[in-house]
Amino acid sequence: RGCGGSVYADDGYIYSPMYPQPFKNNTECTWYITVPGYHTVKIEFQRLQLNSSRGCDSNYVELYDGHSGSTEERVVRYCGTVRP
């Protein structure tokens, strides 16, 4: 399993590298998820276990609307162990 890439599908799964083992420090993955026209994306976390960081400034998962990854398009940022 790699870390990051492009996915074009009706459905599928994305795993953390080395899952179910912990990911290595400073791991950064970017996934681009594209679905067929007129479909919506539904993201569910089966398990979310990230070390807490002050202000959620490290160890987080961010979701964006669009491909650029700019902060203006960020939808949400998750951190800690509470499953969204």
Coordinates of C-alpha atoms in Angstrom, one line a residue:
R1 CA 0.0 0.0 0.0
G2 CA 1.3 3.3 -1.0
C3 CA 0.8 6.7 0.6
G4 CA -1.2 9.0 -1.6
G5 CA -2.3 8.9 -5.2
S6 CA -5.4 9.3 -7.3
V7 CA -8.6 7.3 -7.0
Y8 CA -11.4 7.3 -9.6
A9 CA -14.2 5.0 -8.6
D10 CA -17.8 4.5 -7.5
D11 CA -16.6 3.2 -4.1
G12 CA -13.4 2.1 -2.4
Y13 CA -11.2 2.2 0.6
I14 CA -8.1 4.1 1.5
Y15 CA -5.8 3.0 4.3
S16 CA -3.0 4.6 6.3
P17 CA 0.4 3.3 5.2
M18 CA 1.4 0.1 7.2
Y19 CA -2.2 -0.2 8.6
P20 CA -3.0 -1.5 11.2
Q21 CA 0.5 -0.6 12.5
P22 CA 1.1 3.0 13.4
F23 CA 2.3 5.3 10.6
K24 CA 5.8 6.7 10.7
N25 CA 6.6 10.2 12.0
N26 CA 6.4 13.0 9.5
T27 CA 4.2 10.9 7.1
E28 CA 2.3 13.0 4.7
C29 CA -0.2 11.5 2.2
T30 CA -2.3 13.3 -0.3
W31 CA -5.2 11.4 -2.0
Y32 CA -7.2 12.8 -4.9
I33 CA -10.6 11.2 -5.0
T34 CA -12.7 11.6 -8.1
V35 CA -16.2 10.2 -8.6
P36 CA -18.3 10.0 -11.7
G37 CA -20.4 13.1 -12.6
Y38 CA -23.4 13.8 -10.4
H39 CA -22.1 11.6 -7.7
T40 CA -21.2 12.8 -4.2
V41 CA -18.4 11.7 -2.0
K42 CA -19.2 10.1 1.4
I43 CA -16.2 9.6 3.7
E44 CA -16.4 7.4 6.8
F45 CA -13.6 6.7 9.2
Q46 CA -13.7 3.2 10.6
R47 CA -11.0 4.1 13.0
L48 CA -9.2 7.4 13.7
Q49 CA -6.3 7.4 16.1
L50 CA -3.9 10.3 15.8
N51 CA -1.7 11.6 18.6
S52 CA -3.1 14.8 20.0
S53 CA -1.3 18.0 19.2
R54 CA -1.8 21.5 20.6
G55 CA -4.1 23.4 18.3
C56 CA -4.4 20.4 16.0
D57 CA -1.3 21.7 14.2
S58 CA 0.2 18.2 13.5
N59 CA -1.2 14.7 13.2
Y60 CA -4.4 15.5 11.4
V61 CA -6.6 14.6 8.5
E62 CA -7.8 17.4 6.3
L63 CA -10.6 17.2 3.6
Y64 CA -10.7 19.7 0.7
D65 CA -13.2 20.4 -2.0
G66 CA -11.2 20.5 -5.2
H67 CA -7.7 19.5 -6.3
S68 CA -5.6 22.5 -5.3
G69 CA -5.4 21.9 -1.6
S70 CA -5.5 25.6 -0.7
T71 CA -6.8 26.6 2.7
E72 CA -9.7 28.5 1.1
E73 CA -11.1 25.1 -0.1
R74 CA -10.5 23.2 3.1
V75 CA -13.8 21.6 4.4
V76 CA -12.6 20.2 7.7
R77 CA -9.6 19.1 9.8
Y78 CA -9.8 16.1 12.2
C79 CA -7.3 15.3 14.9
G80 CA -7.1 13.2 18.0
T81 CA -9.0 10.0 18.5
V82 CA -12.7 11.0 18.2
R83 CA -14.1 9.4 15.1
P84 CA -15.9 11.9 12.9

